[in-house]
PDB file of C-alpha atoms in Angstrom:
ATOM      1  CA  LEU A  81     -41.545  38.433 -36.640  1.00 95.00           C
ATOM      2  CA  LEU A  82     -41.740  35.835 -33.889  1.00 95.00           C
ATOM      3  CA  ILE A  83     -37.937  35.580 -33.713  1.00 94.00           C
ATOM      4  CA  GLU A  84     -37.785  39.395 -33.544  1.00 96.00           C
ATOM      5  CA  MET A  85     -40.307  39.331 -30.677  1.00 97.00           C
ATOM      6  CA  GLY A  86     -38.297  36.646 -28.885  1.00 97.00           C
ATOM      7  CA  GLU A  87     -35.101  38.710 -29.132  1.00 97.00           C
ATOM      8  CA  MET A  88     -36.926  41.787 -27.861  1.00 97.00           C
ATOM      9  CA  VAL A  89     -38.353  39.914 -24.874  1.00 98.00           C
ATOM     10  CA  TYR A  90     -35.001  38.276 -24.078  1.00 98.00           C
ATOM     11  CA  LYS A  91     -33.460  41.782 -23.893  1.00 98.00           C
ATOM     12  CA  GLN A  92     -36.336  42.836 -21.634  1.00 98.00           C
ATOM     13  CA  VAL A  93     -35.611  40.015 -19.186  1.00 98.00           C
ATOM     14  CA  GLU A  94     -31.876  40.683 -19.351  1.00 98.00           C
ATOM     15  CA  ASP A  95     -32.396  44.393 -18.630  1.00 98.00           C
ATOM     16  CA  GLY A  96     -34.999  43.624 -15.945  1.00 97.00           C
ATOM     17  CA  LEU A  97     -32.499  41.477 -14.092  1.00 96.00           C
ATOM     18  CA  LYS A  98     -29.712  44.028 -14.592  1.00 95.00           C
ATOM     19  CA  CYS A  99     -31.742  46.964 -13.244  1.00 94.00           C
ATOM     20  CA  LEU A 100     -32.676  44.899 -10.186  1.00 91.00           C
ATOM     21  CA  LEU A 101     -29.135  43.724  -9.418  1.00 91.00           C
ATOM     22  CA  ASN A 102     -27.618  47.185  -9.985  1.00 91.00           C
ATOM     23  CA  LEU A 103     -30.592  49.173  -8.635  1.00 89.00           C
ATOM     24  CA  ASP A 104     -30.580  51.155 -11.888  1.00 93.00           C
ATOM     25  CA  GLU A 105     -33.618  53.442 -11.890  1.00 94.00           C
ATOM     26  CA  ASN A 106     -33.276  54.628 -15.504  1.00 97.00           C
ATOM     27  CA  LEU A 107     -32.975  51.082 -16.846  1.00 97.00           C
ATOM     28  CA  ALA A 108     -35.966  49.970 -14.767  1.00 97.00           C
ATOM     29  CA  MET A 109     -38.096  52.741 -16.281  1.00 97.00           C
ATOM     30  CA  GLN A 110     -36.870  51.780 -19.754  1.00 98.00           C
ATOM     31  CA  VAL A 111     -37.910  48.140 -19.223  1.00 98.00           C
ATOM     32  CA  ILE A 112     -41.390  49.254 -18.181  1.00 97.00           C
ATOM     33  CA  ALA A 113     -41.711  51.635 -21.150  1.00 97.00           C
ATOM     34  CA  ASN A 114     -40.531  49.059 -23.713  1.00 97.00           C
ATOM     35  CA  ASP A 115     -43.333  46.640 -22.823  1.00 97.00           C
ATOM     36  CA  SER A 116     -45.667  48.487 -25.201  1.00 97.00           C
ATOM     37  CA  LYS A 117     -43.367  47.543 -28.127  1.00 97.00           C
ATOM     38  CA  VAL A 118     -43.694  43.859 -27.205  1.00 97.00           C
ATOM     39  CA  ASN A 119     -47.477  44.198 -27.018  1.00 97.00           C
ATOM     40  CA  GLN A 120     -47.639  45.920 -30.407  1.00 97.00           C
ATOM     41  CA  LEU A 121     -45.569  43.166 -32.012  1.00 97.00           C
ATOM     42  CA  GLU A 122     -47.866  40.517 -30.498  1.00 97.00           C
ATOM     43  CA  ILE A 123     -50.869  42.232 -32.100  1.00 97.00           C
ATOM     44  CA  LYS A 124     -49.052  42.511 -35.452  1.00 97.00           C
ATOM     45  CA  ILE A 125     -48.192  38.782 -35.503  1.00 98.00           C
ATOM     46  CA  ASP A 126     -51.699  37.829 -34.382  1.00 97.00           C
ATOM     47  CA  GLU A 127     -53.218  39.869 -37.190  1.00 97.00           C
ATOM     48  CA  ALA A 128     -50.856  38.283 -39.743  1.00 97.00           C
ATOM     49  CA  CYS A 129     -51.831  34.788 -38.578  1.00 97.00           C
ATOM     50  CA  THR A 130     -55.546  35.655 -38.693  1.00 96.00           C
ATOM     51  CA  HIS A 131     -55.124  37.004 -42.232  1.00 96.00           C
ATOM     52  CA  ILE A 132     -53.392  33.794 -43.362  1.00 96.00           C
ATOM     53  CA  LEU A 133     -56.117  31.630 -41.794  1.00 95.00           C
ATOM     54  CA  ALA A 134     -58.856  33.669 -43.451  1.00 95.00           C
ATOM     55  CA  THR A 135     -57.346  34.019 -46.927  1.00 96.00           C
ATOM     56  CA  ARG A 136     -55.233  30.901 -47.474  1.00 94.00           C
ATOM     57  CA  GLN A 137     -57.035  28.301 -45.353  1.00 92.00           C
ATOM     58  CA  PRO A 138     -53.839  26.389 -44.496  1.00 93.00           C
ATOM     59  CA  ALA A 139     -53.992  22.652 -43.796  1.00 91.00           C
ATOM     60  CA  ALA A 140     -51.807  19.952 -42.226  1.00 88.00           C
ATOM     61  CA  SER A 141     -48.330  21.170 -41.193  1.00 88.00           C
ATOM     62  CA  ASP A 142     -49.031  24.732 -42.386  1.00 93.00           C
ATOM     63  CA  LEU A 143     -52.053  24.965 -40.097  1.00 93.00           C
ATOM     64  CA  ARG A 144     -50.018  23.505 -37.236  1.00 93.00           C
ATOM     65  CA  LEU A 145     -47.381  26.188 -37.770  1.00 94.00           C
ATOM     66  CA  ILE A 146     -49.921  29.022 -37.604  1.00 96.00           C
ATOM     67  CA  LEU A 147     -51.566  27.562 -34.485  1.00 94.00           C
ATOM     68  CA  CYS A 148     -48.172  27.196 -32.805  1.00 95.00           C
ATOM     69  CA  VAL A 149     -47.214  30.780 -33.594  1.00 96.00           C
ATOM     70  CA  ILE A 150     -50.494  32.062 -32.125  1.00 96.00           C
ATOM     71  CA  LYS A 151     -49.916  30.042 -28.939  1.00 95.00           C
ATOM     72  CA  THR A 152     -46.233  30.970 -28.711  1.00 97.00           C
ATOM     73  CA  ILE A 153     -46.714  34.740 -28.936  1.00 97.00           C
ATOM     74  CA  THR A 154     -49.015  34.565 -25.896  1.00 97.00           C
ATOM     75  CA  ASP A 155     -46.259  32.978 -23.807  1.00 98.00           C
ATOM     76  CA  VAL A 156     -43.604  35.312 -25.187  1.00 98.00           C
ATOM     77  CA  GLU A 157     -45.762  38.368 -24.377  1.00 98.00           C
ATOM     78  CA  ARG A 158     -46.233  37.099 -20.823  1.00 98.00           C
ATOM     79  CA  ILE A 159     -42.472  36.746 -20.448  1.00 98.00           C
ATOM     80  CA  GLY A 160     -42.338  40.457 -21.260  1.00 97.00           C
ATOM     81  CA  ASP A 161     -44.944  41.135 -18.558  1.00 98.00           C
ATOM     82  CA  GLU A 162     -42.821  39.293 -15.986  1.00 98.00           C
ATOM     83  CA  ALA A 163     -39.783  41.375 -17.012  1.00 98.00           C
ATOM     84  CA  VAL A 164     -41.836  44.505 -16.300  1.00 98.00           C
ATOM     85  CA  LYS A 165     -42.464  43.173 -12.775  1.00 97.00           C
ATOM     86  CA  LEU A 166     -38.690  43.059 -12.266  1.00 96.00           C
ATOM     87  CA  GLY A 167     -38.449  46.716 -13.294  1.00 96.00           C
ATOM     88  CA  ARG A 168     -41.327  47.842 -11.085  1.00 96.00           C
ATOM     89  CA  ASN A 169     -40.025  46.024  -8.035  1.00 93.00           C
ATOM     90  CA  ALA A 170     -36.539  47.424  -8.666  1.00 92.00           C
ATOM     91  CA  LEU A 171     -38.013  50.935  -8.528  1.00 93.00           C
ATOM     92  CA  LYS A 172     -39.770  50.169  -5.237  1.00 91.00           C
ATOM     93  CA  ILE A 173     -36.583  48.757  -3.701  1.00 88.00           C
ATOM     94  CA  ILE A 174     -34.592  51.803  -4.863  1.00 87.00           C
ATOM     95  CA  LYS A 175     -37.105  54.155  -3.217  1.00 85.00           C
ATOM     96  CA  SER A 176     -37.365  52.191   0.036  1.00 79.00           C
ATOM     97  CA  GLU A 177     -35.557  53.209   3.209  1.00 62.00           C
ATOM     98  CA  HIS A 178     -34.282  49.722   4.033  1.00 60.00           C
ATOM     99  CA  GLU A 179     -32.141  48.301   1.257  1.00 59.00           C
ATOM    100  CA  THR A 180     -32.293  44.524   1.047  1.00 56.00           C
ATOM    101  CA  ARG A 181     -29.312  42.790  -0.573  1.00 62.00           C
ATOM    102  CA  GLN A 182     -30.425  39.226  -1.193  1.00 61.00           C
ATOM    103  CA  PHE A 183     -29.199  39.515  -4.769  1.00 73.00           C
ATOM    104  CA  ASN A 184     -26.549  36.805  -5.126  1.00 75.00           C
ATOM    105  CA  GLU A 185     -29.176  34.064  -5.285  1.00 76.00           C
ATOM    106  CA  LEU A 186     -31.348  36.144  -7.640  1.00 89.00           C
ATOM    107  CA  LYS A 187     -28.352  36.695  -9.923  1.00 92.00           C
ATOM    108  CA  HIS A 188     -27.748  32.957 -10.239  1.00 92.00           C
ATOM    109  CA  LEU A 189     -31.452  32.219 -10.771  1.00 94.00           C
ATOM    110  CA  GLY A 190     -31.714  34.999 -13.365  1.00 96.00           C
ATOM    111  CA  GLU A 191     -28.673  33.805 -15.308  1.00 95.00           C
ATOM    112  CA  HIS A 192     -30.057  30.272 -15.329  1.00 95.00           C
ATOM    113  CA  VAL A 193     -33.440  31.498 -16.588  1.00 97.00           C
ATOM    114  CA  LEU A 194     -31.796  33.607 -19.318  1.00 97.00           C
ATOM    115  CA  SER A 195     -29.713  30.644 -20.462  1.00 96.00           C
ATOM    116  CA  ASN A 196     -32.806  28.404 -20.655  1.00 96.00           C
ATOM    117  CA  LEU A 197     -34.795  31.113 -22.422  1.00 97.00           C
ATOM    118  CA  ARG A 198     -32.084  31.578 -25.036  1.00 97.00           C
ATOM    119  CA  GLN A 199     -32.003  27.819 -25.656  1.00 97.00           C
ATOM    120  CA  SER A 200     -35.815  27.679 -25.906  1.00 97.00           C
ATOM    121  CA  PHE A 201     -35.919  30.444 -28.519  1.00 97.00           C
ATOM    122  CA  MET A 202     -33.041  28.899 -30.474  1.00 96.00           C
ATOM    123  CA  ALA A 203     -34.796  25.523 -30.413  1.00 96.00           C
ATOM    124  CA  TYR A 204     -37.909  27.185 -31.834  1.00 96.00           C
ATOM    125  CA  ALA A 205     -35.980  29.073 -34.524  1.00 95.00           C
ATOM    126  CA  SER A 206     -34.179  25.901 -35.653  1.00 96.00           C
ATOM    127  CA  LEU A 207     -37.090  23.515 -34.894  1.00 94.00           C
ATOM    128  CA  ASN A 208     -34.692  21.398 -32.822  1.00 96.00           C
ATOM    129  CA  VAL A 209     -36.674  18.949 -30.683  1.00 95.00           C
ATOM    130  CA  GLU A 210     -33.617  17.582 -28.831  1.00 94.00           C
ATOM    131  CA  SER A 211     -32.548  21.077 -27.787  1.00 95.00           C
ATOM    132  CA  ALA A 212     -36.108  21.859 -26.683  1.00 95.00           C
ATOM    133  CA  ILE A 213     -36.199  18.761 -24.458  1.00 94.00           C
ATOM    134  CA  VAL A 214     -32.880  19.712 -22.832  1.00 94.00           C
ATOM    135  CA  ALA A 215     -34.263  23.187 -22.036  1.00 94.00           C
ATOM    136  CA  MET A 216     -37.380  21.592 -20.515  1.00 94.00           C
ATOM    137  CA  GLN A 217     -35.240  19.352 -18.307  1.00 92.00           C
ATOM    138  CA  GLN A 218     -33.199  22.311 -17.082  1.00 92.00           C
ATOM    139  CA  ASP A 219     -36.357  24.089 -15.913  1.00 92.00           C
ATOM    140  CA  LYS A 220     -36.405  21.745 -12.895  1.00 91.00           C
ATOM    141  CA  GLN A 221     -33.246  23.437 -11.604  1.00 92.00           C
ATOM    142  CA  VAL A 222     -34.946  26.830 -11.915  1.00 94.00           C
ATOM    143  CA  ASP A 223     -37.802  25.556  -9.731  1.00 94.00           C
ATOM    144  CA  GLU A 224     -35.347  24.239  -7.139  1.00 94.00           C
ATOM    145  CA  GLU A 225     -33.439  27.541  -7.027  1.00 93.00           C
ATOM    146  CA  PHE A 226     -36.702  29.439  -6.596  1.00 95.00           C
ATOM    147  CA  ASP A 227     -37.650  27.219  -3.617  1.00 94.00           C
ATOM    148  CA  ASN A 228     -34.233  27.837  -2.029  1.00 93.00           C
ATOM    149  CA  ILE A 229     -34.537  31.625  -2.413  1.00 92.00           C
ATOM    150  CA  SER A 230     -38.044  31.553  -0.929  1.00 92.00           C
ATOM    151  CA  ARG A 231     -36.795  29.703   2.156  1.00 92.00           C
ATOM    152  CA  LEU A 232     -33.883  32.130   2.603  1.00 89.00           C
ATOM    153  CA  LEU A 233     -36.148  35.163   2.366  1.00 88.00           C
ATOM    154  CA  ILE A 234     -38.720  33.736   4.790  1.00 89.00           C
ATOM    155  CA  THR A 235     -35.903  33.227   7.315  1.00 89.00           C
ATOM    156  CA  LYS A 236     -34.727  36.807   6.705  1.00 84.00           C
ATOM    157  CA  MET A 237     -38.206  38.201   7.329  1.00 86.00           C
ATOM    158  CA  MET A 238     -38.531  36.249  10.566  1.00 89.00           C
ATOM    159  CA  GLU A 239     -35.162  37.513  11.811  1.00 87.00           C
ATOM    160  CA  ASP A 240     -35.754  41.180  10.969  1.00 83.00           C
ATOM    161  CA  PRO A 241     -39.359  42.446  10.546  1.00 83.00           C
ATOM    162  CA  ARG A 242     -38.022  45.697   9.037  1.00 80.00           C
ATOM    163  CA  GLU A 243     -36.942  43.708   5.994  1.00 80.00           C
ATOM    164  CA  VAL A 244     -40.405  42.262   5.293  1.00 85.00           C
ATOM    165  CA  LYS A 245     -41.418  44.682   2.511  1.00 85.00           C
ATOM    166  CA  ASN A 246     -38.227  44.417   0.489  1.00 84.00           C
ATOM    167  CA  ALA A 247     -37.863  40.694   1.123  1.00 86.00           C
ATOM    168  CA  LEU A 248     -41.367  40.222  -0.277  1.00 90.00           C
ATOM    169  CA  ARG A 249     -40.446  42.318  -3.321  1.00 90.00           C
ATOM    170  CA  ILE A 250     -37.413  40.146  -3.972  1.00 91.00           C
ATOM    171  CA  THR A 251     -39.596  37.057  -3.529  1.00 92.00           C
ATOM    172  CA  TRP A 252     -41.939  38.445  -6.195  1.00 94.00           C
ATOM    173  CA  CYS A 253     -38.949  39.014  -8.482  1.00 95.00           C
ATOM    174  CA  ALA A 254     -37.835  35.431  -7.940  1.00 95.00           C
ATOM    175  CA  ARG A 255     -41.393  34.291  -8.708  1.00 97.00           C
ATOM    176  CA  ALA A 256     -41.365  36.374 -11.905  1.00 97.00           C
ATOM    177  CA  LEU A 257     -38.115  34.688 -12.991  1.00 97.00           C
ATOM    178  CA  GLU A 258     -39.558  31.263 -12.186  1.00 97.00           C
ATOM    179  CA  ARG A 259     -42.625  32.035 -14.301  1.00 97.00           C
ATOM    180  CA  ILE A 260     -40.415  33.195 -17.176  1.00 98.00           C
ATOM    181  CA  GLY A 261     -38.838  29.733 -16.977  1.00 97.00           C
ATOM    182  CA  ASP A 262     -42.295  28.149 -17.172  1.00 96.00           C
ATOM    183  CA  HIS A 263     -43.219  30.181 -20.260  1.00 97.00           C
ATOM    184  CA  GLY A 264     -39.904  29.200 -21.853  1.00 97.00           C
ATOM    185  CA  LYS A 265     -40.787  25.573 -21.186  1.00 95.00           C
ATOM    186  CA  ASN A 266     -44.141  26.105 -22.918  1.00 96.00           C
ATOM    187  CA  VAL A 267     -42.313  27.417 -25.981  1.00 97.00           C
ATOM    188  CA  CYS A 268     -40.300  24.171 -26.052  1.00 96.00           C
ATOM    189  CA  GLU A 269     -43.511  22.132 -25.893  1.00 94.00           C
ATOM    190  CA  TYR A 270     -44.760  23.982 -28.991  1.00 95.00           C
ATOM    191  CA  VAL A 271     -41.534  22.999 -30.770  1.00 95.00           C
ATOM    192  CA  VAL A 272     -42.303  19.330 -30.115  1.00 94.00           C
ATOM    193  CA  PHE A 273     -45.887  19.779 -31.319  1.00 93.00           C
ATOM    194  CA  LEU A 274     -44.799  21.667 -34.423  1.00 93.00           C
ATOM    195  CA  VAL A 275     -42.146  19.146 -35.467  1.00 93.00           C
ATOM    196  CA  LYS A 276     -43.636  15.866 -34.256  1.00 91.00           C
ATOM    197  CA  GLY A 277     -47.344  16.670 -34.199  1.00 89.00           C
ATOM    198  CA  LYS A 278     -47.656  15.448 -30.589  1.00 88.00           C
ATOM    199  CA  ASP A 279     -49.220  17.506 -27.814  1.00 89.00           C
ATOM    200  CA  VAL A 280     -46.860  17.120 -24.834  1.00 90.00           C
ATOM    201  CA  ARG A 281     -48.325  19.787 -22.551  1.00 88.00           C
ATOM    202  CA  HIS A 282     -48.514  18.763 -18.863  1.00 86.00           C
ATOM    203  CA  ALA A 283     -46.217  15.781 -19.531  1.00 84.00           C
ATOM    204  CA  SER A 284     -42.886  15.112 -17.818  1.00 86.00           C
ATOM    205  CA  THR A 285     -39.708  15.012 -19.920  1.00 84.00           C
ATOM    206  CA  GLU A 286     -39.588  11.238 -19.388  1.00 86.00           C
ATOM    207  CA  GLN A 287     -43.140  10.898 -20.764  1.00 88.00           C
ATOM    208  CA  ILE A 288     -42.252  13.150 -23.687  1.00 87.00           C
ATOM    209  CA  LYS A 289     -39.204  11.045 -24.592  1.00 84.00           C
ATOM    210  CA  LYS A 290     -41.298   7.894 -24.388  1.00 85.00           C
ATOM    211  CA  ALA A 291     -44.019   9.403 -26.597  1.00 84.00           C
ATOM    212  CA  LEU A 292     -41.472  10.484 -29.198  1.00 84.00           C
ATOM    213  CA  ALA A 293     -39.861   7.054 -29.240  1.00 83.00           C
ATOM    214  CA  GLU A 294     -43.142   5.341 -30.115  1.00 75.00           C
TER     215      GLU A 294
END
Protein backbone atom coordinates (compact mmCIF):
# COMPACT_ATOMS: atom_id res chain seq x y z
CA LEU A 1 0.00 0.00 0.00
CA LEU A 2 2.84 2.37 0.81
CA ILE A 3 4.53 1.66 -2.54
CA GLU A 4 1.17 2.27 -4.26
CA MET A 5 0.88 5.60 -2.40
CA GLY A 6 4.42 6.54 -3.40
CA GLU A 7 3.70 5.85 -7.08
CA MET A 8 0.50 7.88 -6.88
CA VAL A 9 2.27 10.84 -5.30
CA TYR A 10 5.17 10.66 -7.77
CA LYS A 11 2.61 10.93 -10.61
CA GLN A 12 1.05 13.89 -8.80
CA VAL A 13 4.37 15.74 -8.69
CA GLU A 14 5.13 14.83 -12.30
CA ASP A 15 1.73 16.11 -13.45
CA GLY A 16 2.00 19.19 -11.21
CA LEU A 17 5.26 20.15 -12.87
CA LYS A 18 3.89 19.37 -16.34
CA CYS A 19 0.76 21.50 -15.92
CA LEU A 20 2.90 24.40 -14.71
CA LEU A 21 5.45 24.20 -17.54
CA ASN A 22 2.77 23.75 -20.23
CA LEU A 23 0.13 25.98 -18.57
CA ASP A 24 -2.32 23.08 -18.88
CA GLU A 25 -5.53 24.05 -17.08
CA ASN A 26 -7.21 20.63 -17.31
CA LEU A 27 -4.17 18.82 -15.93
CA ALA A 28 -3.85 21.35 -13.11
CA MET A 29 -7.47 20.72 -12.08
CA GLN A 30 -6.85 16.97 -12.26
CA VAL A 31 -3.84 17.25 -9.92
CA ILE A 32 -5.94 19.18 -7.40
CA ALA A 33 -8.82 16.68 -7.63
CA ASN A 34 -6.58 13.61 -7.24
CA ASP A 35 -5.25 14.79 -3.87
CA SER A 36 -8.28 13.25 -2.16
CA LYS A 37 -7.17 9.79 -3.39
CA VAL A 38 -3.77 10.29 -1.74
CA ASN A 39 -5.46 11.36 1.50
CA GLN A 40 -7.77 8.34 1.47
CA LEU A 41 -4.83 5.97 0.98
CA GLU A 42 -2.99 7.61 3.89
CA ILE A 43 -5.99 6.96 6.14
CA LYS A 44 -6.25 3.34 4.91
CA ILE A 45 -2.57 2.63 5.66
CA ASP A 46 -2.79 4.38 9.04
CA GLU A 47 -5.78 2.26 10.01
CA ALA A 48 -3.98 -0.94 8.92
CA CYS A 49 -0.95 -0.03 11.04
CA THR A 50 -3.14 0.80 14.05
CA HIS A 51 -4.93 -2.55 13.67
CA ILE A 52 -1.62 -4.43 13.59
CA LEU A 53 -0.35 -2.59 16.68
CA ALA A 54 -3.56 -3.32 18.58
CA THR A 55 -4.03 -6.97 17.61
CA ARG A 56 -0.53 -8.36 17.06
CA GLN A 57 1.58 -6.24 19.42
CA PRO A 58 4.68 -6.37 17.19
CA ALA A 59 8.15 -6.14 18.74
CA ALA A 60 11.73 -5.45 17.63
CA SER A 61 12.14 -5.07 13.84
CA ASP A 62 8.41 -5.62 13.21
CA LEU A 63 7.54 -2.70 15.48
CA ARG A 64 10.21 -0.58 13.80
CA LEU A 65 8.66 -1.34 10.41
CA ILE A 66 5.18 -0.25 11.52
CA LEU A 67 6.53 2.94 13.11
CA CYS A 68 8.47 3.76 9.95
CA VAL A 69 5.43 3.24 7.75
CA ILE A 70 3.34 5.56 9.95
CA LYS A 71 6.04 8.25 9.76
CA THR A 72 6.63 7.76 6.03
CA ILE A 73 2.99 8.13 4.96
CA THR A 74 2.91 11.56 6.64
CA ASP A 75 5.81 12.76 4.48
CA VAL A 76 4.41 11.13 1.35
CA GLU A 77 1.00 12.79 1.92
CA ARG A 78 2.70 16.16 2.31
CA ILE A 79 4.51 15.64 -0.99
CA GLY A 80 1.03 15.30 -2.49
CA ASP A 81 0.00 18.58 -0.84
CA GLU A 82 2.99 20.35 -2.40
CA ALA A 83 2.03 18.95 -5.82
CA VAL A 84 -1.42 20.49 -5.36
CA LYS A 85 0.27 23.87 -4.80
CA LEU A 86 1.89 23.50 -8.23
CA GLY A 87 -1.54 22.92 -9.77
CA ARG A 88 -3.18 25.84 -7.98
CA ASN A 89 -0.42 28.27 -8.89
CA ALA A 90 -0.51 27.05 -12.50
CA LEU A 91 -4.21 27.96 -12.62
CA LYS A 92 -3.50 31.44 -11.24
CA ILE A 93 -0.72 32.03 -13.77
CA ILE A 94 -2.96 30.85 -16.62
CA LYS A 95 -5.69 33.30 -15.57
CA SER A 96 -3.35 36.25 -15.04
CA GLU A 97 -2.94 39.05 -17.58
CA HIS A 98 0.86 39.11 -17.43
CA GLU A 99 2.38 35.77 -18.35
CA THR A 100 5.69 35.12 -16.64
CA ARG A 101 8.04 32.67 -18.37
CA GLN A 102 10.72 31.87 -15.82
CA PHE A 103 10.19 28.17 -16.49
CA ASN A 104 13.55 26.89 -17.71
CA GLU A 105 15.02 26.98 -14.21
CA LEU A 106 11.84 25.45 -12.74
CA LYS A 107 11.99 22.65 -15.30
CA HIS A 108 15.53 21.73 -14.28
CA LEU A 109 14.71 21.95 -10.56
CA GLY A 110 11.56 19.86 -11.05
CA GLU A 111 13.38 17.15 -13.00
CA HIS A 112 16.06 16.99 -10.32
CA VAL A 113 13.42 16.68 -7.58
CA LEU A 114 11.57 13.95 -9.49
CA SER A 115 14.79 12.00 -9.98
CA ASN A 116 15.62 12.22 -6.26
CA LEU A 117 12.07 11.30 -5.30
CA ARG A 118 12.12 8.23 -7.52
CA GLN A 119 15.42 7.13 -5.97
CA SER A 120 14.07 7.72 -2.44
CA PHE A 121 11.00 5.57 -3.07
CA MET A 122 13.07 2.85 -4.73
CA ALA A 123 15.48 2.87 -1.78
CA TYR A 124 12.52 2.40 0.56
CA ALA A 125 10.98 -0.39 -1.52
CA SER A 126 14.29 -2.29 -1.68
CA LEU A 127 15.52 -1.20 1.80
CA ASN A 128 18.75 -0.01 0.18
CA VAL A 129 20.67 2.19 2.63
CA GLU A 130 23.43 3.12 0.15
CA SER A 131 20.88 4.34 -2.40
CA ALA A 132 19.07 6.30 0.32
CA ILE A 133 22.29 8.08 1.31
CA VAL A 134 23.01 9.03 -2.31
CA ALA A 135 19.51 10.55 -2.61
CA MET A 136 20.10 12.51 0.61
CA GLN A 137 23.38 13.88 -0.74
CA GLN A 138 21.72 14.99 -3.97
CA ASP A 139 19.17 17.05 -2.04
CA LYS A 140 21.89 19.68 -1.51
CA GLN A 141 21.81 20.43 -5.24
CA VAL A 142 18.04 20.94 -5.04
CA ASP A 143 18.57 23.53 -2.29
CA GLU A 144 21.22 25.32 -4.36
CA GLU A 145 18.97 25.42 -7.44
CA PHE A 146 16.12 26.81 -5.35
CA ASP A 147 18.38 29.62 -4.05
CA ASN A 148 19.43 30.46 -7.62
CA ILE A 149 15.81 30.64 -8.83
CA SER A 150 14.87 32.85 -5.88
CA ARG A 151 17.64 35.32 -6.73
CA LEU A 152 16.63 35.41 -10.41
CA LEU A 153 12.99 36.07 -9.56
CA ILE A 154 13.81 38.81 -7.04
CA THR A 155 15.85 40.55 -9.76
CA LYS A 156 12.92 40.16 -12.19
CA MET A 157 10.49 41.71 -9.72
CA MET A 158 12.80 44.67 -9.13
CA GLU A 159 13.17 45.28 -12.87
CA ASP A 160 9.46 45.06 -13.70
CA PRO A 161 6.88 45.62 -10.91
CA ARG A 162 4.13 44.27 -13.20
CA GLU A 163 5.71 40.84 -12.89
CA VAL A 164 5.58 40.75 -9.08
CA LYS A 165 2.44 38.60 -8.72
CA ASN A 166 3.46 35.90 -11.17
CA ALA A 167 7.09 35.96 -10.08
CA LEU A 168 5.92 35.33 -6.52
CA ARG A 169 3.74 32.45 -7.73
CA ILE A 170 6.71 30.86 -9.47
CA THR A 171 8.78 31.39 -6.32
CA TRP A 172 6.10 29.51 -4.36
CA CYS A 173 6.23 26.70 -6.93
CA ALA A 174 10.00 26.52 -6.56
CA ARG A 175 9.54 26.43 -2.77
CA ALA A 176 7.01 23.60 -3.15
CA LEU A 177 9.53 21.61 -5.22
CA GLU A 178 12.25 22.28 -2.65
CA ARG A 179 9.97 21.02 0.12
CA ILE A 180 9.16 17.89 -1.90
CA GLY A 181 12.92 17.29 -1.94
CA ASP A 182 13.02 17.67 1.85
CA HIS A 183 10.20 15.16 2.33
CA GLY A 184 12.00 12.75 -0.01
CA LYS A 185 15.09 13.13 2.16
CA ASN A 186 13.00 12.28 5.23
CA VAL A 187 11.87 9.07 3.53
CA CYS A 188 15.54 8.14 3.05
CA GLU A 189 16.22 8.75 6.74
CA TYR A 190 13.44 6.27 7.60
CA VAL A 191 15.17 3.71 5.37
CA VAL A 192 18.33 4.05 7.45
CA PHE A 193 16.34 3.74 10.68
CA LEU A 194 14.40 0.74 9.41
CA VAL A 195 17.46 -1.18 8.21
CA LYS A 196 20.12 -0.10 10.70
CA GLY A 197 18.02 0.89 13.71
CA LYS A 198 19.75 4.29 13.93
CA ASP A 199 17.87 7.59 14.06
CA VAL A 200 19.71 9.89 11.64
CA ARG A 201 17.22 12.76 11.51
CA HIS A 202 18.84 16.24 11.53
CA ALA A 203 22.25 14.70 10.78
CA SER A 204 24.46 15.53 7.79
CA THR A 205 25.30 12.77 5.30
CA GLU A 206 28.87 12.78 6.64
CA GLN A 207 27.57 12.20 10.19
CA ILE A 208 25.26 9.46 8.93
CA LYS A 209 28.12 7.64 7.18
CA LYS A 210 30.23 7.91 10.32
CA ALA A 211 27.39 6.57 12.50
CA LEU A 212 26.83 3.62 10.16
CA ALA A 213 30.53 2.79 10.12
CA GLU A 214 30.67 2.46 13.90
